[in-house]
Amino acid sequence: MQEERVVIRRTGAGAAIAGACALAAGAATAGIWSPGLGVGARIERWQSGALPERDVLVQTVTPELGYGTGAGDWAVQLLAARRYEFSRAGAGPGPSAVGAADRSSLHVGRSWSETSDAAIDARYDRTPEILDVPERTAFVPGDVTRWVGSARASLWRLEGEGRVQGWSYSARGADDASSFAWSARFLPVLGRDGAWFIGWHERRLELGGQTAVRSRMATLGVRRRLTPLLAGELEVGGAAADYRDGARERGPALILGLTGASGAQSLTTRWTLEPDLATGFSAEIGHELGDGRLWARGESLLDVEGGVYRVPTITRRLTLGAQDTLARSTVLGCQAGCTRAAPHHFAGEGTQSARASAWLARRLSPWLVGRGEWSYLRLLASEGAAVTPQHRARFDVTLTAAWD
């Protein structure tokens, strides 16, 4: 029964993405298809648990297909790629096929007026590599599949948005996980500098095919432009949280958000307080510097990842990054972050990780791009033997040819 529910969810997500692709392709016919082929190699040094360090040389071949258009009121971007890997460990035998990794992304946007628009975004990753997905906080052997989708729409006095995320594992005994969240607002009072609205928010976290937590919130809110560059939003109301073991919590709720932009600087932050649930927080600060950009992101949220986690977790993450364009054809960037994850309400497995990466990409010709990237991960188990410590470092070099 659990497997049937997983198949249904995947089928539904795939059908929604396919429908969005068909709708966009039918409405925006001026798009450009861009097939490509990448060849590369990476050197990886890794240690798992008490095993000794191991050096691995991996050759890769990556066919990919892209599509994009900005004709009329439509904006469509689609990318799909599969990376085939061939490995030679130390002085062992010749290359042999060891696996493959998939990734795809989709963006569809449509604008009708300044106040009416809609957008759909989706991403799919399937990989055995813990370094390929920055959001992973625990290592589970075998393939891991992650899919994320979001949608938002604004029409007249109605607003809505939703997000879905799922984790699926090929390893036996690892629980799949998924989260669903959506909200809707009706704006009966709408002015040039603000609005009053009625809101509804709902979130559901699932582990192993069963609902672990479900929360609902009804609110009254106000949105106001505080300065020419800063806007604020406040919602107050009541919330309810239901747990898998039958426990129920009721109480007041509060949502506070700030957004702003001033020239090269931008700010987005949001706080959510609900009864018996961890305070949700997210913030992002960006600064444009010539042809480059600096950014900082932080968040603390109630989440589910499954795998070794049998309950929802409190995940706290901080990321710092920078990127610059040199001489118009070269992009240099770096990013570093740390993550802590611990069970919500229970003692058990916890992890803390540090990640860093640096990359250099250069357009060698109109059809050829070269890229080099160094990545590092250190994953520690703060509590519980089920979490396997990891220490990984790798260097990738890739040449990608694309035809428009």
Coordinates of C-alpha atoms in Angstrom, one line a residue:
M1 CA 0.0 0.0 0.0
Q2 CA 2.9 2.3 0.9
E3 CA 4.5 1.6 -2.5
E4 CA 1.2 2.3 -4.3
R5 CA 1.0 5.8 -2.6
V6 CA 4.6 6.6 -3.6
V7 CA 3.9 5.6 -7.2
I8 CA 0.7 7.6 -7.3
R9 CA 2.5 10.7 -6.0
R10 CA 5.3 10.3 -8.5
T11 CA 2.8 9.8 -11.3
G12 CA 0.9 12.8 -10.3
A13 CA 4.0 15.0 -10.1
G14 CA 5.2 13.7 -13.5
A15 CA 1.8 14.3 -15.1
A16 CA 1.7 17.9 -13.7
I17 CA 5.2 18.6 -15.1
A18 CA 4.4 17.0 -18.4
G19 CA 1.1 19.1 -18.6
A20 CA 3.0 22.3 -17.9
C21 CA 5.5 21.4 -20.6
A22 CA 2.8 20.7 -23.1
L23 CA 0.9 23.9 -22.2
A24 CA 4.0 26.0 -22.5
A25 CA 5.2 24.4 -25.7
G26 CA 1.8 25.0 -27.3
A27 CA 1.6 28.6 -26.2
A28 CA 5.1 29.6 -26.9
T29 CA 6.2 28.3 -30.3
A30 CA 9.3 30.6 -30.7
G31 CA 11.5 28.5 -28.4
I32 CA 14.9 27.2 -29.1
W33 CA 16.0 23.6 -28.5
S34 CA 19.6 23.2 -27.4
P35 CA 21.0 19.7 -27.4
G36 CA 24.4 19.3 -25.8
L37 CA 27.1 16.8 -24.8
G38 CA 29.5 17.0 -21.9
V39 CA 32.6 14.9 -21.2
G40 CA 34.7 15.2 -18.1
A41 CA 36.5 13.5 -15.2
R42 CA 36.7 13.9 -11.5
I43 CA 39.1 12.9 -8.8
E44 CA 37.3 12.1 -5.5
R45 CA 38.7 11.3 -2.1
W46 CA 36.3 10.0 0.4
Q47 CA 36.0 8.3 3.8
S48 CA 32.8 6.7 5.2
G49 CA 32.6 5.8 8.8
A50 CA 35.6 3.8 10.1
L51 CA 36.7 2.8 6.5
P52 CA 40.1 4.0 5.3
E53 CA 40.3 6.9 2.8
R54 CA 39.9 6.0 -0.8
D55 CA 40.8 7.8 -4.0
V56 CA 38.6 7.3 -7.1
L57 CA 38.9 8.5 -10.6
V58 CA 35.6 8.8 -12.5
Q59 CA 35.1 9.6 -16.1
T60 CA 31.7 11.1 -17.1
V61 CA 29.6 11.5 -20.3
T62 CA 26.6 13.8 -20.0
P63 CA 24.1 14.2 -22.8
E64 CA 21.6 17.0 -22.2
L65 CA 18.7 18.8 -23.8
G66 CA 17.6 22.4 -23.1
Y67 CA 14.7 24.5 -24.3
G68 CA 14.0 28.2 -23.7
T69 CA 11.7 31.0 -24.9
G70 CA 10.7 34.4 -23.8
A71 CA 8.3 35.1 -26.6
G72 CA 5.3 37.3 -25.8
D73 CA 4.0 37.0 -22.2
W74 CA 5.4 33.5 -21.8
A75 CA 8.7 32.5 -20.2
V76 CA 9.7 28.8 -20.5
Q77 CA 13.0 27.1 -19.5
L78 CA 13.6 23.4 -19.6
L79 CA 16.7 21.3 -19.0
A80 CA 17.2 17.5 -18.8
A81 CA 20.5 15.7 -18.5
R82 CA 21.8 12.2 -17.6
R83 CA 25.4 11.7 -16.4
Y84 CA 26.9 8.4 -17.2
E85 CA 29.9 7.5 -14.9
F86 CA 32.8 5.1 -15.5
S87 CA 35.2 4.5 -12.6
R88 CA 38.8 3.5 -12.1
A89 CA 39.8 3.2 -8.4
G90 CA 43.5 3.5 -7.7
A91 CA 45.6 1.1 -9.8
G92 CA 42.7 -1.3 -10.4
P93 CA 41.3 -2.6 -13.6
G94 CA 40.2 -0.5 -16.5
P95 CA 37.1 1.7 -16.6
S96 CA 33.7 0.0 -16.0
A97 CA 30.2 1.4 -15.9
V98 CA 29.2 2.1 -12.3
G99 CA 26.0 4.1 -12.6
A100 CA 24.2 7.2 -13.8
A101 CA 22.7 10.3 -12.3
D102 CA 19.7 12.3 -13.7
R103 CA 18.7 15.9 -13.3
S104 CA 16.0 18.0 -14.8
S105 CA 14.4 21.4 -14.2
L106 CA 11.5 23.3 -15.5
H107 CA 10.2 26.9 -15.3
V108 CA 7.0 28.1 -16.8
G109 CA 5.7 31.7 -16.3
R110 CA 2.9 33.7 -17.7
S111 CA 1.9 37.3 -17.1
W112 CA -1.4 38.9 -18.0
S113 CA -1.0 42.3 -16.3
E114 CA 0.9 44.0 -13.5
T115 CA -1.3 42.3 -10.9
S116 CA -2.1 39.0 -12.6
D117 CA 0.6 36.3 -13.3
A118 CA 1.4 32.7 -12.7
A119 CA 4.5 30.5 -12.5
I120 CA 5.4 26.8 -12.1
D121 CA 8.9 25.6 -11.1
A122 CA 10.1 22.0 -10.8
R123 CA 13.3 20.1 -10.3
Y124 CA 14.2 16.4 -10.3
D125 CA 17.4 14.8 -9.2
R126 CA 18.4 11.1 -8.9
T127 CA 22.0 10.4 -7.8
P128 CA 24.0 8.1 -5.5
E129 CA 26.4 11.1 -4.7
I130 CA 25.8 13.0 -1.4
L131 CA 27.7 16.0 -2.9
D132 CA 25.2 16.4 -5.8
V133 CA 22.3 17.6 -3.6
P134 CA 23.2 20.4 -1.1
E135 CA 20.1 19.8 1.0
R136 CA 21.0 16.3 2.1
T137 CA 22.0 16.0 5.7
A138 CA 22.5 12.2 6.1
F139 CA 24.1 9.6 4.0
V140 CA 22.1 6.5 2.8
P141 CA 23.9 4.1 0.4
G142 CA 22.4 3.7 -3.0
D143 CA 20.4 6.0 -5.3
V144 CA 18.5 8.9 -3.7
T145 CA 15.7 10.7 -5.6
R146 CA 14.7 14.2 -4.8
W147 CA 11.9 16.1 -6.5
V148 CA 10.7 19.7 -5.8
G149 CA 7.8 21.6 -7.3
S150 CA 6.3 25.0 -6.6
A151 CA 3.5 27.1 -8.1
R152 CA 2.1 30.5 -7.5
A153 CA -0.6 32.6 -9.1
S154 CA -2.2 36.0 -8.6
L155 CA -5.5 37.0 -10.2
W156 CA -7.6 40.0 -9.3
R157 CA -8.1 39.8 -5.5
L158 CA -7.0 36.2 -5.2
E159 CA -3.5 34.9 -4.5
G160 CA -2.3 31.3 -4.1
E161 CA 1.0 29.4 -3.8
G162 CA 2.0 25.8 -3.1
R163 CA 5.2 23.7 -2.7
V164 CA 5.8 20.0 -2.8
Q165 CA 9.1 18.1 -2.0
G166 CA 9.9 14.4 -1.8
W167 CA 12.8 12.1 -1.0
S168 CA 12.9 8.5 -2.2
Y169 CA 15.7 5.9 -1.4
S170 CA 16.7 2.7 -3.1
A171 CA 18.3 1.3 0.1
R172 CA 16.2 -1.2 2.1
G173 CA 15.0 0.1 5.4
A174 CA 15.2 3.7 4.5
D175 CA 12.0 5.6 4.8
D176 CA 10.8 7.8 1.9
A177 CA 9.6 11.3 2.9
S178 CA 7.5 14.1 1.4
S179 CA 6.1 17.5 2.3
F180 CA 3.2 19.5 1.0
A181 CA 2.4 23.1 1.7
W182 CA -0.1 25.5 0.2
S183 CA -1.7 28.9 1.1
A184 CA -4.4 31.1 -0.3
R185 CA -5.4 34.7 0.3
F186 CA -8.5 36.8 -0.5
L187 CA -7.9 40.6 -0.6
P188 CA -11.2 42.4 0.0
V189 CA -9.5 45.7 0.7
L190 CA -6.8 46.5 -1.9
G191 CA -5.1 49.9 -2.2
R192 CA -2.1 51.4 -3.9
D193 CA 0.2 51.1 -0.8
G194 CA -1.3 48.1 0.9
A195 CA -4.1 45.6 1.4
W196 CA -6.1 43.7 4.0
F197 CA -6.7 40.0 3.4
I198 CA -8.0 36.7 4.7
G199 CA -5.5 33.8 4.6
W200 CA -5.4 30.0 4.9
H201 CA -2.2 28.0 5.2
E202 CA -1.8 24.2 5.3
R203 CA 1.2 21.9 5.6
R204 CA 1.6 18.2 5.7
L205 CA 4.8 16.1 6.4
E206 CA 4.8 12.4 5.5
L207 CA 7.3 9.7 6.5
G208 CA 7.1 6.1 5.2
G209 CA 3.8 6.9 3.5
Q210 CA 2.1 8.1 6.7
T211 CA 1.3 11.6 7.8
A212 CA 3.7 12.6 10.6
V213 CA 2.4 16.2 11.1
R214 CA -0.4 18.2 9.6
S215 CA -0.9 21.9 10.5
R216 CA -3.6 24.3 9.4
M217 CA -3.8 28.1 10.0
A218 CA -6.5 30.7 9.4
T219 CA -5.4 34.3 9.5
L220 CA -6.3 37.9 9.1
G221 CA -3.5 40.0 7.6
V222 CA -2.3 43.3 6.4
R223 CA 0.3 44.2 3.8
R224 CA 1.8 47.6 3.8
R225 CA 4.6 49.5 2.1
L226 CA 6.6 50.9 5.0
T227 CA 9.0 52.9 3.0
P228 CA 9.5 53.4 -0.8
L229 CA 12.0 50.5 -0.6
L230 CA 10.6 48.2 2.1
A231 CA 7.2 46.3 2.4
G232 CA 5.9 44.4 5.4
E233 CA 3.3 41.8 5.9
L234 CA 1.6 40.7 9.2
E235 CA -0.8 37.8 9.7
V236 CA -2.5 36.8 13.0
G237 CA -4.9 34.0 13.6
G238 CA -5.4 30.5 15.0
A239 CA -3.6 27.3 14.1
A240 CA -4.0 23.5 14.7
A241 CA -1.4 20.8 14.6
D242 CA -2.2 17.0 14.4
Y243 CA 0.5 14.4 15.0
R244 CA 0.7 10.7 13.9
D245 CA 0.3 9.5 17.5
G246 CA -3.1 11.2 17.9
A247 CA -1.8 14.3 19.8
R248 CA -3.4 17.6 18.9
E249 CA -2.3 21.2 19.6
R250 CA -4.4 24.4 19.2
G251 CA -3.4 28.0 19.7
P252 CA -2.6 31.4 18.3
A253 CA -0.4 31.9 15.3
L254 CA 1.7 34.7 13.8
I255 CA 3.4 35.3 10.5
L256 CA 5.7 38.3 9.8
G257 CA 7.5 39.1 6.6
L258 CA 9.7 41.8 5.2
T259 CA 10.8 42.3 1.6
G260 CA 12.8 45.2 0.1
A261 CA 15.2 46.2 -2.6
S262 CA 17.4 49.3 -2.9
G263 CA 19.5 49.5 -6.0
A264 CA 22.0 46.7 -5.8
Q265 CA 20.7 45.3 -2.4
S266 CA 17.8 43.0 -1.7
L267 CA 16.2 41.5 1.4
T268 CA 13.6 38.9 2.0
T269 CA 12.7 37.4 5.4
R270 CA 9.8 35.6 7.0
W271 CA 9.0 34.3 10.5
T272 CA 6.2 31.8 11.3
L273 CA 5.0 30.9 14.9
E274 CA 2.6 28.1 15.4
P275 CA 1.6 26.2 18.6
D276 CA 3.9 23.3 19.6
L277 CA 5.8 23.6 16.3
A278 CA 9.3 25.0 15.8
T279 CA 9.4 28.7 14.9
G280 CA 10.0 28.9 11.1
F281 CA 12.5 31.4 9.9
S282 CA 14.0 32.2 6.5
A283 CA 16.0 35.2 5.3
E284 CA 18.1 36.1 2.3
I285 CA 20.3 39.1 1.7
G286 CA 21.8 39.9 -1.7
H287 CA 24.2 42.6 -3.0
E288 CA 25.1 43.3 -6.6
L289 CA 28.7 44.4 -7.1
G290 CA 29.4 45.3 -10.7
D291 CA 29.0 42.1 -12.7
G292 CA 29.1 40.0 -9.5
R293 CA 26.8 39.2 -6.7
L294 CA 27.2 38.4 -2.9
W295 CA 24.5 36.6 -1.0
A296 CA 23.7 35.1 2.4
R297 CA 20.8 32.8 3.2
G298 CA 19.7 31.3 6.5
E299 CA 16.7 29.2 7.6
S300 CA 15.3 27.2 10.4
L301 CA 12.4 24.9 9.6
L302 CA 10.5 21.8 10.5
D303 CA 11.3 19.4 7.8
V304 CA 11.3 15.7 6.7
E305 CA 14.1 13.9 4.8
G306 CA 13.5 10.3 5.7
G307 CA 16.4 7.9 5.2
V308 CA 17.8 7.3 8.8
Y309 CA 15.3 9.9 10.2
R310 CA 12.1 8.2 11.5
V311 CA 10.6 11.5 12.7
P312 CA 10.4 15.1 11.4
T313 CA 13.6 17.2 12.0
I314 CA 14.5 20.7 12.9
T315 CA 16.9 21.8 10.2
R316 CA 19.0 24.9 10.5
R317 CA 21.1 26.0 7.6
L318 CA 23.4 29.0 6.8
T319 CA 24.9 29.6 3.4
L320 CA 27.3 32.4 2.1
G321 CA 28.2 32.8 -1.5
A322 CA 29.8 35.0 -4.2
Q323 CA 30.0 35.0 -7.9
D324 CA 31.6 37.4 -10.5
T325 CA 31.8 37.6 -14.2
L326 CA 35.3 38.2 -15.5
A327 CA 36.0 39.5 -19.0
R328 CA 32.4 38.6 -20.1
S329 CA 33.3 35.0 -20.8
T330 CA 34.5 33.7 -17.5
V331 CA 32.5 33.1 -14.3
L332 CA 34.2 32.6 -10.9
G333 CA 32.2 31.7 -7.8
C334 CA 32.3 30.1 -4.4
Q335 CA 29.9 29.0 -1.7
A336 CA 30.2 27.7 1.8
G337 CA 27.6 26.6 4.3
C338 CA 26.8 24.6 7.5
T339 CA 23.7 22.6 8.4
R340 CA 22.5 21.1 11.7
A341 CA 19.5 18.7 11.8
A342 CA 18.0 17.1 14.9
P343 CA 14.7 15.2 15.6
H344 CA 11.7 17.3 16.6
H345 CA 10.3 16.4 20.1
F346 CA 12.5 13.3 20.4
A347 CA 16.1 12.4 21.2
G348 CA 17.8 10.5 18.4
E349 CA 20.0 10.7 15.3
G350 CA 21.4 14.2 14.6
T351 CA 23.8 15.5 12.1
Q352 CA 26.0 18.5 11.5
S353 CA 27.7 19.2 8.2
A354 CA 30.0 21.7 6.6
R355 CA 30.1 22.2 2.8
A356 CA 32.2 24.4 0.5
S357 CA 32.7 24.7 -3.3
A358 CA 34.4 26.9 -5.8
W359 CA 34.0 26.9 -9.5
L360 CA 35.4 28.5 -12.7
A361 CA 33.5 28.4 -16.0
R362 CA 34.7 29.8 -19.3
R363 CA 33.2 30.0 -22.7
L364 CA 36.0 28.7 -25.0
S365 CA 33.9 29.3 -28.2
P366 CA 30.3 30.0 -29.0
W367 CA 29.5 26.3 -28.8
L368 CA 32.0 25.1 -26.1
V369 CA 32.1 25.7 -22.4
G370 CA 34.7 24.5 -19.9
R371 CA 34.1 24.2 -16.2
G372 CA 36.2 23.2 -13.2
E373 CA 34.8 22.8 -9.7
W374 CA 36.2 21.8 -6.3
S375 CA 33.7 20.5 -3.7
Y376 CA 34.1 19.5 0.0
L377 CA 31.8 17.9 2.6
R378 CA 32.3 16.9 6.2
L379 CA 29.3 15.2 7.8
L380 CA 29.4 14.3 11.5
A381 CA 26.9 12.3 13.6
S382 CA 26.1 14.3 16.8
E383 CA 24.0 11.5 18.2
G384 CA 22.9 8.0 17.2
A385 CA 24.8 5.2 15.4
A386 CA 22.5 5.2 12.4
V387 CA 24.1 8.3 10.8
T388 CA 27.3 7.5 9.0
P389 CA 30.0 10.2 9.2
Q390 CA 31.4 11.2 5.8
H391 CA 34.5 13.1 4.7
R392 CA 34.6 13.9 0.9
A393 CA 36.5 16.1 -1.4
R394 CA 36.4 16.1 -5.2
F395 CA 37.6 18.1 -8.2
D396 CA 35.6 18.0 -11.5
V397 CA 36.6 19.2 -15.0
T398 CA 34.0 19.2 -17.8
L399 CA 33.8 20.3 -21.4
T400 CA 30.3 20.8 -22.7
A401 CA 29.4 21.3 -26.4
A402 CA 25.9 22.8 -27.1
W403 CA 24.1 23.3 -30.4
D404 CA 21.4 25.9 -30.8

